[in-house]
Amino acid sequence: MNASQYRWCELFLIFFCLPTLAYIFRDHLANWLFPALIILMIICSFLLLNDPHFKRFRLTSLGQFSTIKRRLFTTFLSGALFSAMLYGLFNQEHWFAFPLNSTTQWLYLLVAYPLLSVLPQELIFRSYFFHRYKRILPKKSSRIILSATVFALAHSVYDNWVAIALSFVGGLLFSYTYAHSRSLMVCVLEHSLWGLWIFTLGLGQYLDSGVTF
């Protein structure tokens, strides 16, 4: 097995087989999703930091943030406004219910979510994925689309189409940002903005493995 074949096998096992198994056994793994995410992040970090070709400053610097910041914030603000109006029209019962009814938990989420959820996801699906598989996916567009696809597949464990659809769209956005900024921190910022907005608005109900649609 040559190097390219090994990378394809690794990609398939980590990003297709593991999410598929997680989906099949989702009823038994609800309490293990977060530990599994952290373990996978540790493994990916180890592989990246021991790769002499990986530029470590991509994990901490803002990269080309100045060239994309206008697009990033404009997209977020317009998307947040549109989604608030649309979700309010069709689901007023859950509109901003989380911060209104569970304020303490919401405030905790503002701090914990970026550190404990967004950072591991972005390191795995952006920093690791883009660097590790650059040889077998030389085109940025291919890495963007495939990264978004496996990101959505990983969210199939929640067993509803809303989580998968939101994850795919978000994956495209975050992957595009990483491809042009080459910065983990910029992706963490963007992912955190969208993720916290989704929970604040009320769409966080779909990111629950106990909800099926």
PDB file of C-alpha atoms in Angstrom:
ATOM      1  CA  MET A   1       0.000   0.000   0.000  1.00  0.00           C
ATOM      2  CA  ASN A   2       1.531   3.324  -1.063  1.00  0.00           C
ATOM      3  CA  ALA A   3       1.205   6.644   0.792  1.00  0.00           C
ATOM      4  CA  SER A   4      -1.790   7.883  -1.212  1.00  0.00           C
ATOM      5  CA  GLN A   5      -3.704   4.637  -0.745  1.00  0.00           C
ATOM      6  CA  TYR A   6      -2.969   4.747   2.987  1.00  0.00           C
ATOM      7  CA  ARG A   7      -4.352   8.307   3.237  1.00  0.00           C
ATOM      8  CA  TRP A   8      -7.521   7.318   1.389  1.00  0.00           C
ATOM      9  CA  CYS A   9      -8.028   4.371   3.719  1.00  0.00           C
ATOM     10  CA  GLU A  10      -7.418   6.565   6.759  1.00  0.00           C
ATOM     11  CA  LEU A  11      -9.864   9.192   5.492  1.00  0.00           C
ATOM     12  CA  PHE A  12     -12.516   6.547   4.852  1.00  0.00           C
ATOM     13  CA  LEU A  13     -12.092   4.907   8.260  1.00  0.00           C
ATOM     14  CA  ILE A  14     -12.058   8.110  10.315  1.00  0.00           C
ATOM     15  CA  PHE A  15     -14.547  10.269   8.466  1.00  0.00           C
ATOM     16  CA  PHE A  16     -16.970   7.717   7.034  1.00  0.00           C
ATOM     17  CA  CYS A  17     -16.793   4.505   9.059  1.00  0.00           C
ATOM     18  CA  LEU A  18     -16.677   6.086  12.525  1.00  0.00           C
ATOM     19  CA  PRO A  19     -19.683   8.399  11.936  1.00  0.00           C
ATOM     20  CA  THR A  20     -21.625   5.512  10.411  1.00  0.00           C
ATOM     21  CA  LEU A  21     -20.942   3.341  13.456  1.00  0.00           C
ATOM     22  CA  ALA A  22     -21.837   6.245  15.742  1.00  0.00           C
ATOM     23  CA  TYR A  23     -25.159   6.610  13.936  1.00  0.00           C
ATOM     24  CA  ILE A  24     -25.947   2.889  14.108  1.00  0.00           C
ATOM     25  CA  PHE A  25     -25.218   2.723  17.840  1.00  0.00           C
ATOM     26  CA  ARG A  26     -26.389   6.274  18.644  1.00  0.00           C
ATOM     27  CA  ASP A  27     -28.801   5.115  21.343  1.00  0.00           C
ATOM     28  CA  HIS A  28     -25.929   3.616  23.315  1.00  0.00           C
ATOM     29  CA  LEU A  29     -23.347   6.339  22.671  1.00  0.00           C
ATOM     30  CA  ALA A  30     -25.170   9.496  23.750  1.00  0.00           C
ATOM     31  CA  ASN A  31     -22.863  10.015  26.738  1.00  0.00           C
ATOM     32  CA  TRP A  32     -19.725   9.136  24.782  1.00  0.00           C
ATOM     33  CA  LEU A  33     -19.949  11.632  21.931  1.00  0.00           C
ATOM     34  CA  PHE A  34     -18.043  14.394  23.704  1.00  0.00           C
ATOM     35  CA  PRO A  35     -15.239  12.121  25.032  1.00  0.00           C
ATOM     36  CA  ALA A  36     -14.899  10.608  21.543  1.00  0.00           C
ATOM     37  CA  LEU A  37     -14.579  14.102  20.039  1.00  0.00           C
ATOM     38  CA  ILE A  38     -11.857  15.065  22.516  1.00  0.00           C
ATOM     39  CA  ILE A  39      -9.936  11.810  21.966  1.00  0.00           C
ATOM     40  CA  LEU A  40     -10.063  12.267  18.202  1.00  0.00           C
ATOM     41  CA  MET A  41      -8.886  15.874  18.570  1.00  0.00           C
ATOM     42  CA  ILE A  42      -5.909  14.719  20.660  1.00  0.00           C
ATOM     43  CA  ILE A  43      -4.959  12.117  18.054  1.00  0.00           C
ATOM     44  CA  CYS A  44      -5.256  14.603  15.189  1.00  0.00           C
ATOM     45  CA  SER A  45      -3.253  17.213  17.123  1.00  0.00           C
ATOM     46  CA  PHE A  46      -0.514  14.677  17.788  1.00  0.00           C
ATOM     47  CA  LEU A  47      -0.286  13.745  14.110  1.00  0.00           C
ATOM     48  CA  LEU A  48      -0.234  17.381  13.015  1.00  0.00           C
ATOM     49  CA  LEU A  49       2.388  18.506  15.519  1.00  0.00           C
ATOM     50  CA  ASN A  50       4.640  15.601  14.593  1.00  0.00           C
ATOM     51  CA  ASP A  51       4.371  16.300  10.878  1.00  0.00           C
ATOM     52  CA  PRO A  52       7.424  18.368   9.828  1.00  0.00           C
ATOM     53  CA  HIS A  53       5.505  19.735   6.840  1.00  0.00           C
ATOM     54  CA  PHE A  54       2.720  21.222   8.962  1.00  0.00           C
ATOM     55  CA  LYS A  55       3.036  24.932   9.724  1.00  0.00           C
ATOM     56  CA  ARG A  56       2.196  25.177  13.397  1.00  0.00           C
ATOM     57  CA  PHE A  57       1.463  28.888  13.303  1.00  0.00           C
ATOM     58  CA  ARG A  58      -1.777  28.043  11.465  1.00  0.00           C
ATOM     59  CA  LEU A  59      -3.164  26.834  14.809  1.00  0.00           C
ATOM     60  CA  THR A  60      -2.699  30.151  16.608  1.00  0.00           C
ATOM     61  CA  SER A  61      -2.329  32.975  14.084  1.00  0.00           C
ATOM     62  CA  LEU A  62      -5.144  34.856  12.366  1.00  0.00           C
ATOM     63  CA  GLY A  63      -3.627  34.166   8.952  1.00  0.00           C
ATOM     64  CA  GLN A  64      -5.367  36.106   6.179  1.00  0.00           C
ATOM     65  CA  PHE A  65      -8.183  37.295   8.425  1.00  0.00           C
ATOM     66  CA  SER A  66      -7.921  40.875   7.145  1.00  0.00           C
ATOM     67  CA  THR A  67      -8.861  39.766   3.633  1.00  0.00           C
ATOM     68  CA  ILE A  68     -11.993  37.861   4.642  1.00  0.00           C
ATOM     69  CA  LYS A  69     -13.267  39.626   7.759  1.00  0.00           C
ATOM     70  CA  ARG A  70     -15.723  41.806   5.834  1.00  0.00           C
ATOM     71  CA  ARG A  71     -17.240  38.800   4.074  1.00  0.00           C
ATOM     72  CA  LEU A  72     -17.305  36.786   7.324  1.00  0.00           C
ATOM     73  CA  PHE A  73     -19.200  39.372   9.380  1.00  0.00           C
ATOM     74  CA  THR A  74     -21.456  40.504   6.520  1.00  0.00           C
ATOM     75  CA  THR A  75     -22.492  36.905   5.854  1.00  0.00           C
ATOM     76  CA  PHE A  76     -23.133  36.263   9.528  1.00  0.00           C
ATOM     77  CA  LEU A  77     -25.160  39.421  10.152  1.00  0.00           C
ATOM     78  CA  SER A  78     -27.323  38.992   7.069  1.00  0.00           C
ATOM     79  CA  GLY A  79     -27.793  35.275   7.766  1.00  0.00           C
ATOM     80  CA  ALA A  80     -28.652  35.893  11.412  1.00  0.00           C
ATOM     81  CA  LEU A  81     -31.263  38.507  10.507  1.00  0.00           C
ATOM     82  CA  PHE A  82     -32.854  36.309   7.833  1.00  0.00           C
ATOM     83  CA  SER A  83     -32.896  33.181   9.998  1.00  0.00           C
ATOM     84  CA  ALA A  84     -34.399  35.082  12.945  1.00  0.00           C
ATOM     85  CA  MET A  85     -37.288  36.330  10.829  1.00  0.00           C
ATOM     86  CA  LEU A  86     -37.846  32.974   9.117  1.00  0.00           C
ATOM     87  CA  TYR A  87     -37.674  30.893  12.295  1.00  0.00           C
ATOM     88  CA  GLY A  88     -39.918  33.363  14.112  1.00  0.00           C
ATOM     89  CA  LEU A  89     -42.576  32.966  11.455  1.00  0.00           C
ATOM     90  CA  PHE A  90     -42.664  29.178  11.587  1.00  0.00           C
ATOM     91  CA  ASN A  91     -41.721  28.356  15.166  1.00  0.00           C
ATOM     92  CA  GLN A  92     -42.561  31.143  17.570  1.00  0.00           C
ATOM     93  CA  GLU A  93     -42.828  28.676  20.452  1.00  0.00           C
ATOM     94  CA  HIS A  94     -39.061  28.086  20.487  1.00  0.00           C
ATOM     95  CA  TRP A  95     -38.001  31.551  19.268  1.00  0.00           C
ATOM     96  CA  PHE A  96     -35.173  32.636  21.639  1.00  0.00           C
ATOM     97  CA  ALA A  97     -36.553  30.218  24.227  1.00  0.00           C
ATOM     98  CA  PHE A  98     -33.126  29.065  25.424  1.00  0.00           C
ATOM     99  CA  PRO A  99     -31.737  32.416  26.682  1.00  0.00           C
ATOM    100  CA  LEU A 100     -35.171  33.430  27.995  1.00  0.00           C
ATOM    101  CA  ASN A 101     -35.998  30.225  29.876  1.00  0.00           C
ATOM    102  CA  SER A 102     -32.526  28.917  30.766  1.00  0.00           C
ATOM    103  CA  THR A 103     -30.403  32.039  31.090  1.00  0.00           C
ATOM    104  CA  THR A 104     -27.707  30.485  33.310  1.00  0.00           C
ATOM    105  CA  GLN A 105     -27.202  27.526  30.996  1.00  0.00           C
ATOM    106  CA  TRP A 106     -27.141  29.873  28.002  1.00  0.00           C
ATOM    107  CA  LEU A 107     -24.412  32.018  29.590  1.00  0.00           C
ATOM    108  CA  TYR A 108     -22.430  28.870  30.369  1.00  0.00           C
ATOM    109  CA  LEU A 109     -22.804  27.806  26.744  1.00  0.00           C
ATOM    110  CA  LEU A 110     -21.345  31.112  25.525  1.00  0.00           C
ATOM    111  CA  VAL A 111     -18.068  30.196  27.215  1.00  0.00           C
ATOM    112  CA  ALA A 112     -17.997  26.409  26.988  1.00  0.00           C
ATOM    113  CA  TYR A 113     -19.206  25.883  23.425  1.00  0.00           C
ATOM    114  CA  PRO A 114     -16.313  27.588  21.580  1.00  0.00           C
ATOM    115  CA  LEU A 115     -13.676  25.867  23.726  1.00  0.00           C
ATOM    116  CA  LEU A 116     -15.100  22.397  24.208  1.00  0.00           C
ATOM    117  CA  SER A 117     -17.032  21.849  20.981  1.00  0.00           C
ATOM    118  CA  VAL A 118     -16.034  24.286  18.231  1.00  0.00           C
ATOM    119  CA  LEU A 119     -12.268  24.120  18.732  1.00  0.00           C
ATOM    120  CA  PRO A 120     -12.074  20.293  18.561  1.00  0.00           C
ATOM    121  CA  GLN A 121     -14.373  20.173  15.524  1.00  0.00           C
ATOM    122  CA  GLU A 122     -12.467  22.811  13.589  1.00  0.00           C
ATOM    123  CA  LEU A 123      -9.109  21.246  14.364  1.00  0.00           C
ATOM    124  CA  ILE A 124     -10.332  17.860  13.113  1.00  0.00           C
ATOM    125  CA  PHE A 125     -12.441  18.872  10.114  1.00  0.00           C
ATOM    126  CA  ARG A 126     -10.430  21.856   8.929  1.00  0.00           C
ATOM    127  CA  SER A 127      -6.791  21.981  10.150  1.00  0.00           C
ATOM    128  CA  TYR A 128      -6.232  18.232  10.160  1.00  0.00           C
ATOM    129  CA  PHE A 129      -8.408  17.399   7.156  1.00  0.00           C
ATOM    130  CA  PHE A 130      -6.994  20.114   4.887  1.00  0.00           C
ATOM    131  CA  HIS A 131      -3.369  19.366   5.704  1.00  0.00           C
ATOM    132  CA  ARG A 132      -3.501  15.599   6.014  1.00  0.00           C
ATOM    133  CA  TYR A 133      -5.299  14.994   2.720  1.00  0.00           C
ATOM    134  CA  LYS A 134      -3.829  17.755   0.592  1.00  0.00           C
ATOM    135  CA  ARG A 135      -1.739  15.201  -1.316  1.00  0.00           C
ATOM    136  CA  ILE A 136      -4.738  13.121  -2.383  1.00  0.00           C
ATOM    137  CA  LEU A 137      -7.066  16.138  -2.737  1.00  0.00           C
ATOM    138  CA  PRO A 138      -4.854  18.799  -4.329  1.00  0.00           C
ATOM    139  CA  LYS A 139      -7.761  21.045  -5.376  1.00  0.00           C
ATOM    140  CA  LYS A 140      -9.072  23.363  -2.661  1.00  0.00           C
ATOM    141  CA  SER A 141     -12.593  23.007  -3.997  1.00  0.00           C
ATOM    142  CA  SER A 142     -12.427  19.228  -3.523  1.00  0.00           C
ATOM    143  CA  ARG A 143     -11.250  19.575   0.060  1.00  0.00           C
ATOM    144  CA  ILE A 144     -13.937  22.172   0.794  1.00  0.00           C
ATOM    145  CA  ILE A 145     -16.767  19.989  -0.504  1.00  0.00           C
ATOM    146  CA  LEU A 146     -15.502  16.747   1.048  1.00  0.00           C
ATOM    147  CA  SER A 147     -14.784  18.427   4.383  1.00  0.00           C
ATOM    148  CA  ALA A 148     -18.341  19.783   4.464  1.00  0.00           C
ATOM    149  CA  THR A 149     -19.709  16.364   3.523  1.00  0.00           C
ATOM    150  CA  VAL A 150     -17.935  14.457   6.292  1.00  0.00           C
ATOM    151  CA  PHE A 151     -18.752  17.263   8.738  1.00  0.00           C
ATOM    152  CA  ALA A 152     -22.449  16.784   7.948  1.00  0.00           C
ATOM    153  CA  LEU A 153     -22.077  13.014   8.146  1.00  0.00           C
ATOM    154  CA  ALA A 154     -20.614  13.344  11.639  1.00  0.00           C
ATOM    155  CA  HIS A 155     -23.792  15.157  12.696  1.00  0.00           C
ATOM    156  CA  SER A 156     -26.030  12.353  11.435  1.00  0.00           C
ATOM    157  CA  VAL A 157     -25.748  10.937  14.963  1.00  0.00           C
ATOM    158  CA  TYR A 158     -28.453  13.456  15.938  1.00  0.00           C
ATOM    159  CA  ASP A 159     -30.799  11.557  13.624  1.00  0.00           C
ATOM    160  CA  ASN A 160     -32.631  14.464  12.019  1.00  0.00           C
ATOM    161  CA  TRP A 161     -32.287  16.122   8.647  1.00  0.00           C
ATOM    162  CA  VAL A 162     -32.128  19.667  10.074  1.00  0.00           C
ATOM    163  CA  ALA A 163     -28.858  18.973  11.908  1.00  0.00           C
ATOM    164  CA  ILE A 164     -27.355  17.371   8.794  1.00  0.00           C
ATOM    165  CA  ALA A 165     -28.462  20.198   6.485  1.00  0.00           C
ATOM    166  CA  LEU A 166     -27.241  22.935   8.829  1.00  0.00           C
ATOM    167  CA  SER A 167     -23.931  21.105   9.294  1.00  0.00           C
ATOM    168  CA  PHE A 168     -23.383  20.748   5.557  1.00  0.00           C
ATOM    169  CA  VAL A 169     -24.056  24.424   4.867  1.00  0.00           C
ATOM    170  CA  GLY A 170     -21.937  25.413   7.848  1.00  0.00           C
ATOM    171  CA  GLY A 171     -19.225  22.998   6.748  1.00  0.00           C
ATOM    172  CA  LEU A 172     -19.060  24.624   3.321  1.00  0.00           C
ATOM    173  CA  LEU A 173     -18.809  28.052   4.922  1.00  0.00           C
ATOM    174  CA  PHE A 174     -16.153  27.106   7.481  1.00  0.00           C
ATOM    175  CA  SER A 175     -14.130  25.092   4.951  1.00  0.00           C
ATOM    176  CA  TYR A 176     -14.175  27.994   2.501  1.00  0.00           C
ATOM    177  CA  THR A 177     -12.999  30.294   5.275  1.00  0.00           C
ATOM    178  CA  TYR A 178     -10.159  27.958   6.232  1.00  0.00           C
ATOM    179  CA  ALA A 179      -9.082  27.510   2.625  1.00  0.00           C
ATOM    180  CA  HIS A 180      -8.712  31.269   2.254  1.00  0.00           C
ATOM    181  CA  SER A 181      -7.539  32.278   5.725  1.00  0.00           C
ATOM    182  CA  ARG A 182      -5.423  29.188   6.577  1.00  0.00           C
ATOM    183  CA  SER A 183      -6.197  29.910  10.206  1.00  0.00           C
ATOM    184  CA  LEU A 184      -7.802  27.630  12.779  1.00  0.00           C
ATOM    185  CA  MET A 185      -8.653  30.593  15.010  1.00  0.00           C
ATOM    186  CA  VAL A 186     -10.610  32.365  12.273  1.00  0.00           C
ATOM    187  CA  CYS A 187     -12.679  29.231  11.688  1.00  0.00           C
ATOM    188  CA  VAL A 188     -13.265  28.860  15.425  1.00  0.00           C
ATOM    189  CA  LEU A 189     -14.514  32.452  15.493  1.00  0.00           C
ATOM    190  CA  GLU A 190     -16.884  31.965  12.570  1.00  0.00           C
ATOM    191  CA  HIS A 191     -18.135  28.566  13.753  1.00  0.00           C
ATOM    192  CA  SER A 192     -18.702  29.967  17.262  1.00  0.00           C
ATOM    193  CA  LEU A 193     -20.714  32.894  15.934  1.00  0.00           C
ATOM    194  CA  TRP A 194     -23.024  30.665  13.916  1.00  0.00           C
ATOM    195  CA  GLY A 195     -23.252  27.907  16.497  1.00  0.00           C
ATOM    196  CA  LEU A 196     -24.072  30.230  19.378  1.00  0.00           C
ATOM    197  CA  TRP A 197     -26.612  32.029  17.227  1.00  0.00           C
ATOM    198  CA  ILE A 198     -28.317  28.724  16.347  1.00  0.00           C
ATOM    199  CA  PHE A 199     -28.620  27.802  20.021  1.00  0.00           C
ATOM    200  CA  THR A 200     -29.728  31.312  20.987  1.00  0.00           C
ATOM    201  CA  LEU A 201     -32.375  31.415  18.273  1.00  0.00           C
ATOM    202  CA  GLY A 202     -33.815  28.053  19.270  1.00  0.00           C
ATOM    203  CA  LEU A 203     -32.492  25.718  16.595  1.00  0.00           C
ATOM    204  CA  GLY A 204     -30.328  23.982  19.176  1.00  0.00           C
ATOM    205  CA  GLN A 205     -33.262  21.633  19.792  1.00  0.00           C
ATOM    206  CA  TYR A 206     -32.253  19.775  16.628  1.00  0.00           C
ATOM    207  CA  LEU A 207     -28.748  19.126  17.936  1.00  0.00           C
ATOM    208  CA  ASP A 208     -30.016  16.589  20.389  1.00  0.00           C
ATOM    209  CA  SER A 209     -29.538  12.862  19.805  1.00  0.00           C
ATOM    210  CA  GLY A 210     -32.867  12.247  21.480  1.00  0.00           C
ATOM    211  CA  VAL A 211     -34.811  14.237  18.870  1.00  0.00           C
ATOM    212  CA  THR A 212     -35.947  12.539  15.665  1.00  0.00           C
ATOM    213  CA  PHE A 213     -37.711  14.027  12.687  1.00  0.00           C
TER     214      PHE A 213
END
